[in-house]
Coordinates of C-alpha atoms and ligand atoms in Angstrom, one line a residue:
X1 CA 0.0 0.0 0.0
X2 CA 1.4 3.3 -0.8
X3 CA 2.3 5.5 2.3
X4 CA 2.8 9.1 1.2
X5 CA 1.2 12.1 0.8
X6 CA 1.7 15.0 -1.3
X7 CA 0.4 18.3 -0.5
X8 CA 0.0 21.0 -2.6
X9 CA 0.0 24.3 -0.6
X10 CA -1.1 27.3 -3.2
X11 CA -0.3 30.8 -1.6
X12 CA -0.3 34.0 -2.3
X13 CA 3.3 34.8 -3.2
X14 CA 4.6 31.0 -3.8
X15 CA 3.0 27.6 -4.6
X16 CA 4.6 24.9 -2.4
X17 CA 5.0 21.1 -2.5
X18 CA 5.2 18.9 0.5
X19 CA 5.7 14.8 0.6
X20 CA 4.6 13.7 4.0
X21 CA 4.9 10.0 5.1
X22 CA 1.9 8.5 6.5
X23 CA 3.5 9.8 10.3
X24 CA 3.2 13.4 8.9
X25 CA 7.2 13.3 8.8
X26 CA 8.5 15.9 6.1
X27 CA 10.6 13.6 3.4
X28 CA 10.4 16.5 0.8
X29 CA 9.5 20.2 -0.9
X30 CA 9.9 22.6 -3.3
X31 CA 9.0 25.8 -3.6
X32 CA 8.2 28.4 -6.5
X33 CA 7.3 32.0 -6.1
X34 CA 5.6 33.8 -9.1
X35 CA 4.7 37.1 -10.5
X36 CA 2.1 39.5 -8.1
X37 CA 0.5 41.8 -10.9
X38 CA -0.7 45.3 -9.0
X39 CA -2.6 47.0 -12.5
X40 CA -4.1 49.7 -10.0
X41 CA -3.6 51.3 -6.9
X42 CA -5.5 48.6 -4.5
X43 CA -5.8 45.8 -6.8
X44 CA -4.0 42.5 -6.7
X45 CA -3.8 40.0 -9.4
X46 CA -2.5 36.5 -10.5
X47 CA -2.3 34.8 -13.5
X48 CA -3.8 31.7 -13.7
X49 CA -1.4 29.8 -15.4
X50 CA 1.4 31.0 -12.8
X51 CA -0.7 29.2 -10.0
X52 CA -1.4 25.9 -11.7
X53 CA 2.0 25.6 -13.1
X54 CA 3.9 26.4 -10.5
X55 CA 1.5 24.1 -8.3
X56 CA 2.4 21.4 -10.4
X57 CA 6.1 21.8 -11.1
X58 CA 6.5 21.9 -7.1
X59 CA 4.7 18.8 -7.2
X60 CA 6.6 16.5 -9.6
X61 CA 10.0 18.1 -8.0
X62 CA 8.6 17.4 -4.6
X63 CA 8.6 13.5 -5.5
X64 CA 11.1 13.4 -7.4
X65 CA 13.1 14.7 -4.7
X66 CA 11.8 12.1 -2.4
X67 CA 13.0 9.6 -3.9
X68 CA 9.3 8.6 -5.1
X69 CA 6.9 7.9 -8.0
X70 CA 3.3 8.4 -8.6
X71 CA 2.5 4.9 -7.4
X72 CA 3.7 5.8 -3.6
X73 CA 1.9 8.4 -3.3
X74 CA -1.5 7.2 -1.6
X75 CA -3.0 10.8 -1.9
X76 CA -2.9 14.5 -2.8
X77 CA -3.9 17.2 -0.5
X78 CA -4.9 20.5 -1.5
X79 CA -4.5 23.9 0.5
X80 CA -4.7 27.9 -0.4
X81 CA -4.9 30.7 -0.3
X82 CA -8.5 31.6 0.2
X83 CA -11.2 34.1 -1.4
X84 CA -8.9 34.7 -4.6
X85 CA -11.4 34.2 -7.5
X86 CA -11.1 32.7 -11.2
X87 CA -13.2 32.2 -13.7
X88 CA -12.7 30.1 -16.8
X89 CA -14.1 28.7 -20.1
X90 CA -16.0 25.6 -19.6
X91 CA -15.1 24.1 -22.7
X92 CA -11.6 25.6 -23.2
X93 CA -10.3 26.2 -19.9
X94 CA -9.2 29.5 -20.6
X95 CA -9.3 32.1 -18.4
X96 CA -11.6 34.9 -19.2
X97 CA -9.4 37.3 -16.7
X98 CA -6.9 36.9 -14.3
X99 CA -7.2 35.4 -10.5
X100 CA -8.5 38.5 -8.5
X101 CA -6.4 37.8 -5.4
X102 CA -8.2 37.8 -1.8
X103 CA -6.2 41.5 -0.9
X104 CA -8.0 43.0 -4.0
X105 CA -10.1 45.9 -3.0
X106 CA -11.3 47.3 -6.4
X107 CA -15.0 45.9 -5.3
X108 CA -15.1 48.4 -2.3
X109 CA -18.1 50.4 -4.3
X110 CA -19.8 47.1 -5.2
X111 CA -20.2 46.3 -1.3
X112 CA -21.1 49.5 -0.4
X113 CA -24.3 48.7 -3.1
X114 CA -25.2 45.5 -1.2
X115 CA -25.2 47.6 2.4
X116 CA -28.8 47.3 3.0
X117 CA -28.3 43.6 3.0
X118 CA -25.2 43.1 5.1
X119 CA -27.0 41.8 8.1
X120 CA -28.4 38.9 6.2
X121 CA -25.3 38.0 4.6
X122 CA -23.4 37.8 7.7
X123 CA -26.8 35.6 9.3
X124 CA -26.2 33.4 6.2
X125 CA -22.6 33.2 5.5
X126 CA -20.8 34.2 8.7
X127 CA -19.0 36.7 7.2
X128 CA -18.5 40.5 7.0
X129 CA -20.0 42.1 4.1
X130 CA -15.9 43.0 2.7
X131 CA -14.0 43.1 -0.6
X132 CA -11.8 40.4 0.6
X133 CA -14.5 37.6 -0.3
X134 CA -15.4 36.0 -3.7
X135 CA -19.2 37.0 -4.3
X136 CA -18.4 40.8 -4.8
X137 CA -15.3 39.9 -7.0
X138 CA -17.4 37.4 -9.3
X139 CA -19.7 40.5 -9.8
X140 CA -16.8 42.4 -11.0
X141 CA -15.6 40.2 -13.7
X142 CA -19.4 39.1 -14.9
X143 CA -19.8 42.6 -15.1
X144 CA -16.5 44.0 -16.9
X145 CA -15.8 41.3 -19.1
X146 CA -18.0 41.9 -22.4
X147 CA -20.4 39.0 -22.8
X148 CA -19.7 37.0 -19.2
X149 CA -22.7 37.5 -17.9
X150 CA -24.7 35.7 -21.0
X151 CA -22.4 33.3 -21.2
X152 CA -22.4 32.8 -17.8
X153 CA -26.3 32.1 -17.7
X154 CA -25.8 30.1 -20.6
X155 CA -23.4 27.5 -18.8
X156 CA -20.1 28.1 -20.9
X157 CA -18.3 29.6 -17.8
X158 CA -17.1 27.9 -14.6
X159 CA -16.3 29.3 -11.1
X160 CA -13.5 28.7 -8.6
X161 CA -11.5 29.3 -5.6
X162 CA -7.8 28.4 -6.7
X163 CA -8.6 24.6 -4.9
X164 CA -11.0 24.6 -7.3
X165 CA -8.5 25.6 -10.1
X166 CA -6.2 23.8 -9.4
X167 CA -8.4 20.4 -8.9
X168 CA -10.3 21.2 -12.4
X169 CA -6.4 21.3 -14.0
X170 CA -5.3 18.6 -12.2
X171 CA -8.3 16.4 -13.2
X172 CA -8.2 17.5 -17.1
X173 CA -11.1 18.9 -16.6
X174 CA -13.5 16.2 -15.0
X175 CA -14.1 17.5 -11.5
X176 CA -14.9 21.1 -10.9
X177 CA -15.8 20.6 -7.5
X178 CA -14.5 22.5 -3.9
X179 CA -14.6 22.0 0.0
X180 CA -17.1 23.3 2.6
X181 CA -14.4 25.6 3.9
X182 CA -13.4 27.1 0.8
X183 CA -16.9 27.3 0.2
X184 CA -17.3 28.8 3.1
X185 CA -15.3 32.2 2.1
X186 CA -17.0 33.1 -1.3
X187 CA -19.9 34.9 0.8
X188 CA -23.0 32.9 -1.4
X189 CA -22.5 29.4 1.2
X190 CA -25.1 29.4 3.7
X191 CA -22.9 28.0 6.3
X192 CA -26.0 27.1 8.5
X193 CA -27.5 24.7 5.6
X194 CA -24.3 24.1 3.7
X195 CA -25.2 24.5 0.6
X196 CA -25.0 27.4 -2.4
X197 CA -27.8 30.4 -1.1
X198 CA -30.7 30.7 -3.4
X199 CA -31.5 34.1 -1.9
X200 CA -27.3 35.3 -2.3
X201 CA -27.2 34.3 -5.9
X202 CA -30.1 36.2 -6.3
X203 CA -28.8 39.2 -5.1
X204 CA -25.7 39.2 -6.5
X205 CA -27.1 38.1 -10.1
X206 CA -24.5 34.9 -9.8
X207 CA -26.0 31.9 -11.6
X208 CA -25.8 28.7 -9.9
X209 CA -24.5 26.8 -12.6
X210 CA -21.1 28.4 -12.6
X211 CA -20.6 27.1 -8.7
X212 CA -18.4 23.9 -8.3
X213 CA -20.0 21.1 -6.5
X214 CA -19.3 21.1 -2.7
X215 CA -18.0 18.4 -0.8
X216 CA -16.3 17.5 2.6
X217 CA -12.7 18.5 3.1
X218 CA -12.0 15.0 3.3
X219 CA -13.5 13.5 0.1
X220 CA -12.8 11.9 -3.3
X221 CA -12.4 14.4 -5.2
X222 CA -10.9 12.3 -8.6
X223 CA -7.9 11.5 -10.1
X224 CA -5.3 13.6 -11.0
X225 CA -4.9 13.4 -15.2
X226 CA -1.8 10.6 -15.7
X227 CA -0.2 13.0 -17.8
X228 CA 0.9 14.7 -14.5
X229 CA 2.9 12.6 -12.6
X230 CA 3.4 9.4 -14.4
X231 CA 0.1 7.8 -12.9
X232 CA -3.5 8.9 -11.6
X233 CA -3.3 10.0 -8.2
X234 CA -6.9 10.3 -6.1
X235 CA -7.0 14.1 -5.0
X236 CA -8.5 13.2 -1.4
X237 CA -8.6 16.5 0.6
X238 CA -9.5 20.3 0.2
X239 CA -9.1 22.9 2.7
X240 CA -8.3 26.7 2.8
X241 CA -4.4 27.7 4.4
X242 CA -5.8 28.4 7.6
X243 CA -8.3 25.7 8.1
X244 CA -5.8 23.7 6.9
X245 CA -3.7 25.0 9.9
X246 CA -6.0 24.3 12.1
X247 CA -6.4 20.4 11.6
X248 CA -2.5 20.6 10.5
X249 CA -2.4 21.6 14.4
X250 CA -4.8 18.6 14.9
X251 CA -7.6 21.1 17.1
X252 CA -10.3 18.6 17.0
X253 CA -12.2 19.3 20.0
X254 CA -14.2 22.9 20.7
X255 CA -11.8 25.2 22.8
X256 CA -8.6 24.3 20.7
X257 CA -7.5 27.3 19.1
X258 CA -4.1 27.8 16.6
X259 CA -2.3 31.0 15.6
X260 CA -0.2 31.5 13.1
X261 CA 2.5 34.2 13.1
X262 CA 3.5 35.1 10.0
X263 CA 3.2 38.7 8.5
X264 CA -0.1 39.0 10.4
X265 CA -1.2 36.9 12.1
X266 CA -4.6 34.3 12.5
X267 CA -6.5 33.2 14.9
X268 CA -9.1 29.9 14.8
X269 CA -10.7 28.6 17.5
X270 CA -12.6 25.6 17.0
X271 CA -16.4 26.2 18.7
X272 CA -17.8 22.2 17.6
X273 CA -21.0 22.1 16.3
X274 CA -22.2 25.7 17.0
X275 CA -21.8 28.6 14.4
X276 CA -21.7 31.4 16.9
X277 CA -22.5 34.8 15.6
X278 CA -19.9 37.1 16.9
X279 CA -20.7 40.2 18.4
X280 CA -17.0 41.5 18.1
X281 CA -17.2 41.1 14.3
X282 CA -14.8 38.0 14.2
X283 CA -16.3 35.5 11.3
X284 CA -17.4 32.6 11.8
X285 CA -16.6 30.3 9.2
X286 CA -16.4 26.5 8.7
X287 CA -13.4 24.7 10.6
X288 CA -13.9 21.3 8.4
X289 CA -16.3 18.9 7.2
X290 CA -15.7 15.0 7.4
X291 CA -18.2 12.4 7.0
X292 CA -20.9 15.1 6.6
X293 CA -20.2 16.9 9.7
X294 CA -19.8 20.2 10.0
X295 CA -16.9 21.9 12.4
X296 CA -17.1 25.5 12.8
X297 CA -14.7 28.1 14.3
X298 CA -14.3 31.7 15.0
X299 CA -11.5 33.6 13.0
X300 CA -9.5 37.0 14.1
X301 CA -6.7 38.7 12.3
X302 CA -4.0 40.7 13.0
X303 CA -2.9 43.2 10.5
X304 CA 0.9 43.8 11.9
X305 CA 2.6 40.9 13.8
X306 CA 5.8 39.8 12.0
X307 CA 5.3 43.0 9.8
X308 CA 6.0 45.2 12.9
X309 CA 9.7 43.5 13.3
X310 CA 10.2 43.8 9.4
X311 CA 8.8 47.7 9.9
X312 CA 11.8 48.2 13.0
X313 CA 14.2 46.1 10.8
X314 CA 13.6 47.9 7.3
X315 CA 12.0 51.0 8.2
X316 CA 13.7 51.8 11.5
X317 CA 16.7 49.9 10.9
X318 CA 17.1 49.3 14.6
X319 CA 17.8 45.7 14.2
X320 CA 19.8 43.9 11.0
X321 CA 17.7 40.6 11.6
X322 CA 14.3 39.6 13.0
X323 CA 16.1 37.4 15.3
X324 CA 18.1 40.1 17.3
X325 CA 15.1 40.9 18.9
X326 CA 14.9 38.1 21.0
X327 CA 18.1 39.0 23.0
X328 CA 17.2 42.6 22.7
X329 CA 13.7 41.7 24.6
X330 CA 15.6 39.5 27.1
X331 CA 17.6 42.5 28.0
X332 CA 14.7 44.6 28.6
X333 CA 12.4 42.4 30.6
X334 CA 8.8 42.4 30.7
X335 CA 8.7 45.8 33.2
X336 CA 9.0 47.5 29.8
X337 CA 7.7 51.3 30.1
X338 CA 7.6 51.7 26.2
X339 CA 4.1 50.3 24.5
X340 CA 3.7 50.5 20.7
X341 CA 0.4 50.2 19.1
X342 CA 1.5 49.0 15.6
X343 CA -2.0 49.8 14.0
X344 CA 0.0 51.0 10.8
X345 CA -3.4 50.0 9.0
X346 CA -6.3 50.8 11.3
X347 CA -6.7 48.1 14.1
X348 CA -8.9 45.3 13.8
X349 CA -10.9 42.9 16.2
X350 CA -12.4 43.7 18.4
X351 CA -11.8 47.9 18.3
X352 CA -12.7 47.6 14.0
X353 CA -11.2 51.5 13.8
X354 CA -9.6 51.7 10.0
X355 CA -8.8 54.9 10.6
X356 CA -6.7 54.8 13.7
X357 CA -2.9 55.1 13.3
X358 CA 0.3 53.7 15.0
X359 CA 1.7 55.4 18.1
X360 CA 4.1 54.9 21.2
X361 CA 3.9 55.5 24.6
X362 CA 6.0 55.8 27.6
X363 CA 9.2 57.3 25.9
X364 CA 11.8 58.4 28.1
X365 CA 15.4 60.0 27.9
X366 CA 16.5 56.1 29.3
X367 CA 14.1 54.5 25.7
X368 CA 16.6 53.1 23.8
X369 CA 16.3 50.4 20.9
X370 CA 15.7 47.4 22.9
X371 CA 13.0 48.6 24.8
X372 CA 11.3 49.8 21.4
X373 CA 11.4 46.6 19.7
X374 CA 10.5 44.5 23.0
X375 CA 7.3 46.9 22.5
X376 CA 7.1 45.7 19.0
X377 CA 6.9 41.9 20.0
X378 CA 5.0 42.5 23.2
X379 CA 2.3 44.1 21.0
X380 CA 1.9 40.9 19.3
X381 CA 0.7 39.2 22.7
X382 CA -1.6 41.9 23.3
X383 CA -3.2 41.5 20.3
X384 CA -3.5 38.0 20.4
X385 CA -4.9 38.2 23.6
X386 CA -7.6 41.0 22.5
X387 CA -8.7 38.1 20.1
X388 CA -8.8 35.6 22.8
X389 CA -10.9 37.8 25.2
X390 CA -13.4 38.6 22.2
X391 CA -13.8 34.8 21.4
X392 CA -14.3 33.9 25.6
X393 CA -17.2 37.0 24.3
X394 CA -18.5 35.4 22.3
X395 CA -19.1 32.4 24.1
X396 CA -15.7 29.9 23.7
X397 CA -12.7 30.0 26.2
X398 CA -9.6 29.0 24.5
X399 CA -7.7 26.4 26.1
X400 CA -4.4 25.6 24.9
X401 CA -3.1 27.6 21.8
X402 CA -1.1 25.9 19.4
X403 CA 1.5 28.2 17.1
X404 CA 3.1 28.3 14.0
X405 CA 4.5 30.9 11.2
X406 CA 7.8 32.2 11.2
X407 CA 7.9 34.5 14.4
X408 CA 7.4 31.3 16.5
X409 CA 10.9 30.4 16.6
X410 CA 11.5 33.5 19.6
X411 CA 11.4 31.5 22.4
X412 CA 10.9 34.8 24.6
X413 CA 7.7 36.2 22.2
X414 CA 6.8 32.4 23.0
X415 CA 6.9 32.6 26.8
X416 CA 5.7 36.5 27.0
X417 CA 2.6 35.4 24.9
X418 CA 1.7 32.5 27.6
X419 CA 2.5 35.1 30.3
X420 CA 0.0 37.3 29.1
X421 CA -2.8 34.8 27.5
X422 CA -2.6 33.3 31.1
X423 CA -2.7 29.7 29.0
X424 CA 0.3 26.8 27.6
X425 CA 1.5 27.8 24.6
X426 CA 2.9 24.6 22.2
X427 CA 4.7 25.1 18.7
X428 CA 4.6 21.7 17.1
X429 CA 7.7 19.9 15.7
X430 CA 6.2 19.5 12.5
X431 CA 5.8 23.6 12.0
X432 CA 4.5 23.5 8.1
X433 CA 0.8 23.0 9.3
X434 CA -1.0 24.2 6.5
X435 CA 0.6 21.7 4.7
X436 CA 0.6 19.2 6.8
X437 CA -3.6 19.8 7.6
X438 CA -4.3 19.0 3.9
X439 CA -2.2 16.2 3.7
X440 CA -4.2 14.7 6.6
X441 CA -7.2 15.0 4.9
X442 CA -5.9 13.3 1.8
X443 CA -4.9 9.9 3.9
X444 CA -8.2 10.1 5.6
X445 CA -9.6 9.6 2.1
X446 CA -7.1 7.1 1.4
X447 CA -7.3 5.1 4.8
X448 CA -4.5 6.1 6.2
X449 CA -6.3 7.0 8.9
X450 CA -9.8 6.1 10.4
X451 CA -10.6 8.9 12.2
X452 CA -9.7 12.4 13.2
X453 CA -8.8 11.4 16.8
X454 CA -5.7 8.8 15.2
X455 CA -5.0 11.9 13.0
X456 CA -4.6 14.2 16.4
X457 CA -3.2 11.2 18.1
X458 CA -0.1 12.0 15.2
X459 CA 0.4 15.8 16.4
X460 CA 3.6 16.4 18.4
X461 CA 5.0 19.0 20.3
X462 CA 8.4 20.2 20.2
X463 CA 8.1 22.8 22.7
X464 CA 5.7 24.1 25.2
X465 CA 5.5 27.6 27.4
X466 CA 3.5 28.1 30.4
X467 CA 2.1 30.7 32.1
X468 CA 4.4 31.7 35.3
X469 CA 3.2 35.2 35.6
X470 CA 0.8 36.1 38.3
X471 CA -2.7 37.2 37.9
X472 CA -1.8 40.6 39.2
X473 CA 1.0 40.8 36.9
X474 CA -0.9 39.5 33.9
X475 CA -3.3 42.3 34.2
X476 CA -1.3 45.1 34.9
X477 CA 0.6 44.5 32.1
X478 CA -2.6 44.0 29.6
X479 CA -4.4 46.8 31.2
X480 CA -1.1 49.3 30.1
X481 CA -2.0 48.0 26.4
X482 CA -5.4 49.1 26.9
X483 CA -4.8 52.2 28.1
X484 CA -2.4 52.8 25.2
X485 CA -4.5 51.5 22.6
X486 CA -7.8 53.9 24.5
X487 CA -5.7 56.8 23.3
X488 CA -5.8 56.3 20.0
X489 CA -8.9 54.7 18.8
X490 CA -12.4 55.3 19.1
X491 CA -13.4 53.7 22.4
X492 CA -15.2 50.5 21.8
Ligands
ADP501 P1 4.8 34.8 5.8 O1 4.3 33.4 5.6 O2 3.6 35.8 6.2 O3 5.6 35.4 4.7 P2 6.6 33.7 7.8 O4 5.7 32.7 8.5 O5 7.6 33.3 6.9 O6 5.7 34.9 7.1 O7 7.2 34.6 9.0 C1 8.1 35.7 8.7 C2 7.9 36.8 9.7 O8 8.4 36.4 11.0 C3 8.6 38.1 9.3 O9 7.7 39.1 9.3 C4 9.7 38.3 10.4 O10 9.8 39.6 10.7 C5 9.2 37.4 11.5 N1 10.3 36.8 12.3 C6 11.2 35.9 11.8 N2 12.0 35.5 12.7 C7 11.7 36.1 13.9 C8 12.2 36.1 15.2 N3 13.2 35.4 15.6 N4 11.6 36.9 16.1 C9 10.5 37.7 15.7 N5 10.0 37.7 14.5 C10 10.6 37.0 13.6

């Protein structure tokens, strides 16, 4: 029986290729980056053929590299980057514009159109009523392509997140199909029913027939056209990066929550089988579906979490490398006067003030670098616990929080963040999650696994932090980010 699994892990700036073992041990990747086309202020663009070929390039190096043909593999796994929207030719599979990428905010006028209606989208689809998702961005192209709509009614066009892309390619064609989480980020999925919404397609003049078929993350989703690797492959699992993440992290069970630091930084808590409607404007989205169940979980962002260290390394220049910082914030200690409020693009959840601005506080003849860059981490840990406290909100207390992303490997931002969450923190061995989540799903298809629980049973910890602050402490600490963040933002 073959015993490895190759994920495909599609994001924004590079396509990767990972070849797991059925123990989720790493035997092999490769990497591509590709071309980010910016044709106006605020809009972001991809070309289709740059994602699916790099995506498959990464792939045949990736076994290749492994040692490996197509007949080990048991199963591919799809993950990526979510929201970013294609549209092709049915019969020709051609394009009839360029990927809109998820950061894309030409459709800002479009939402403000559907305002009347953004309570009932958020009811059905758990979202915000935002540029960022597909439904607004389908719009765009059926409306500025000439002819898209007709043909779009008469069935000659199809629809897709880049899963979907990528599975359509990979298939030659036979499956146009997605997952429930993907799905879940298009803003026309009624989360609550899981299906396509009559009443969404109606107001956005989308015709059903261009929708991909949705399935559970862990499905068969077909085989993989032998002219790719050497032999048909069964494409078993779908899941967007951060969902991905989550089950990559193996948070099964309601209360588990992931982060990953990377540029910014997100947030998922798993909340079982209740979609709770936020009331501190986090979304609610689906976690996973297997065997027909549905998994949901509330999301937060950060907008600036490893983007504040590449601001004091690039911008500042106080540092030469994002790692300095570590021995810099050892220096300093946690009694840090200095707090910086990094909100360089408004602050998000739960304040939600795009306008505010960046500032610091507590400068003194003695500030010096170290203590300005321990302000940048610490502000991290802040933030992360703002999201935490506006999940326990609305109505789920993390427990544990399993990390990732590249800012995880500062053992002090590590032990600060469990100092001021008040909970363990654990970074995983295996630290390519996203990767790792879809590839899971993929041998749940194949058998590799039986159930999610011998999947979690896989997870392994490298490292954990806990908490040795004390309450006092704790608060003191968070209460000096709240008075620094009071003075610059609308108050809540
Ligand atoms: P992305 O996937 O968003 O490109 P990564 O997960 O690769 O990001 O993480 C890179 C980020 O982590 C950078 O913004 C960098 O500033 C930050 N970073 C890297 N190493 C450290 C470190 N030792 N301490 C703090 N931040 C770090």
């Amino acid at each position: 029986m073959s015993r490895f699994l190759l994920s495909l892990d599609q994001g924004t700036t590079s396509s990767r290729a990972i070849v797991f073992d059925s123990e989720g041990k790493h035997c092999a990747s490769a990497q591509r980056e590709f071309k980010q086309h910016f044709p106006q202020p605020g809009w972001v663009e991809h070309n289709p053929s740059d994602i699916w070929q790099t995506t498959l390039e990464c792939g045949r190096q990736a076994i290749a590299d492994a040692g490996l043909t197509a007949t080990d593999i048991a199963a591919i796994g799809i993950t990526n980057q979510r929201e970013t929207t294609l549209i092709w030719d049915k019969a020709t599979g051609e394009p009839v514009y360029p990927a809109i990428v998820w950061q894309d905010r030409r459709t800002a006028e479009i939402c403000q159109d559907f305002s009347d209606s953004a309570e009932a989208i958020s009811e059905k689809t758990g979202l915000l009523l935002d540029p960022y998702f597909s439904a607004t961005k389908i719009r765009w192209i059926l409306d500025h392509v000439e002819g898209a709509q007709q043909r779009a009614e008469a069935g000659e066009l199809l629809f897709g997140t880049v899963d979907t892309w990528l599975l359509w390619n990979l298939t030659g064609g036979r499956s146009h199909q997605t997952d429930a989480t993907n799905a879940s980020r298009t803003m026309l999925f009624n989360i609550h029913q899981q299906c396509w919404d009559d009443d969404l397609l109606a107001l956005f003049n989308i015709p059903a027939c261009i929708l991909p078929e949705v399935k559970d993350s862990a499905s068969d989703f077909g085989a993989s056209d032998p002219t790719w690797f050497g032999e048909a492959i069964t494409i078993g699992g779908i899941a967007g990066d951060q969902q991905a993440a989550l089950i990559g992290q193996g948070c099964f069970t309601e209360g588990m929550v992931k982060s990953t630091y990377g540029t910014g930084c997100f947030v998922i808590l798993n909340t079982g089988k209740r979609a709770l409607q936020s009331s501190h404007r986090l979304l609610t989205t689906v976690g996973y579906r297997i065997n027909g169940e549905v998994t949901y979980a509330l999301e937060g962002s950060i907008f600036m979490a490893g983007a504040t260290i590449q601001w004091i390394r690039d911008g500042l220049r106080l540092i030469g490398d994002a790692s300095d910082s570590q021995s810099l914030a050892e220096a300093t200690g946690y009694d840090n006067p200095v707090y910086m409020v990094p909100a360089f693009a408004g602050l998000g959840a739960p304040y939600w003030d795009a306008d505010a601005r960046g500032a610091m506080f507590g400068l003194t003849r003695d500030t010096g670098i170290k203590e300005i860059v321990t302000a940048g981490l610490q502000a991290v840990c802040y933030q992360t616990r703002d999201l935490l406290e506006a999940m326990a909100g609305d109505g789920v207390d993390a427990g544990e929080l399993r990390v990732d992303g590249g800012m995880v490997v500062n053992d002090w931002l590590m032990q600060f963040l469990a100092d001021v969450l008040g909970i363990r923190i654990t970074r995983p061995r295996v630290t390519e999650t996203t990767a790792l989540g879809a590839a899971y799903l993929a041998g749940l298809t194949a058998g590799l696994y039986s159930t999610l629980e011998e999947v979690g049973d896989l997870w392994q910890y490298e490292q954990s932090f806990e908490p040795e602050l004390n309450q006092e402490r704790r608060e003191a600490l968070y209460d000096g980010w709240k008075n620094a963040v009071s003075r610059i933002c609308r108050p809540v």
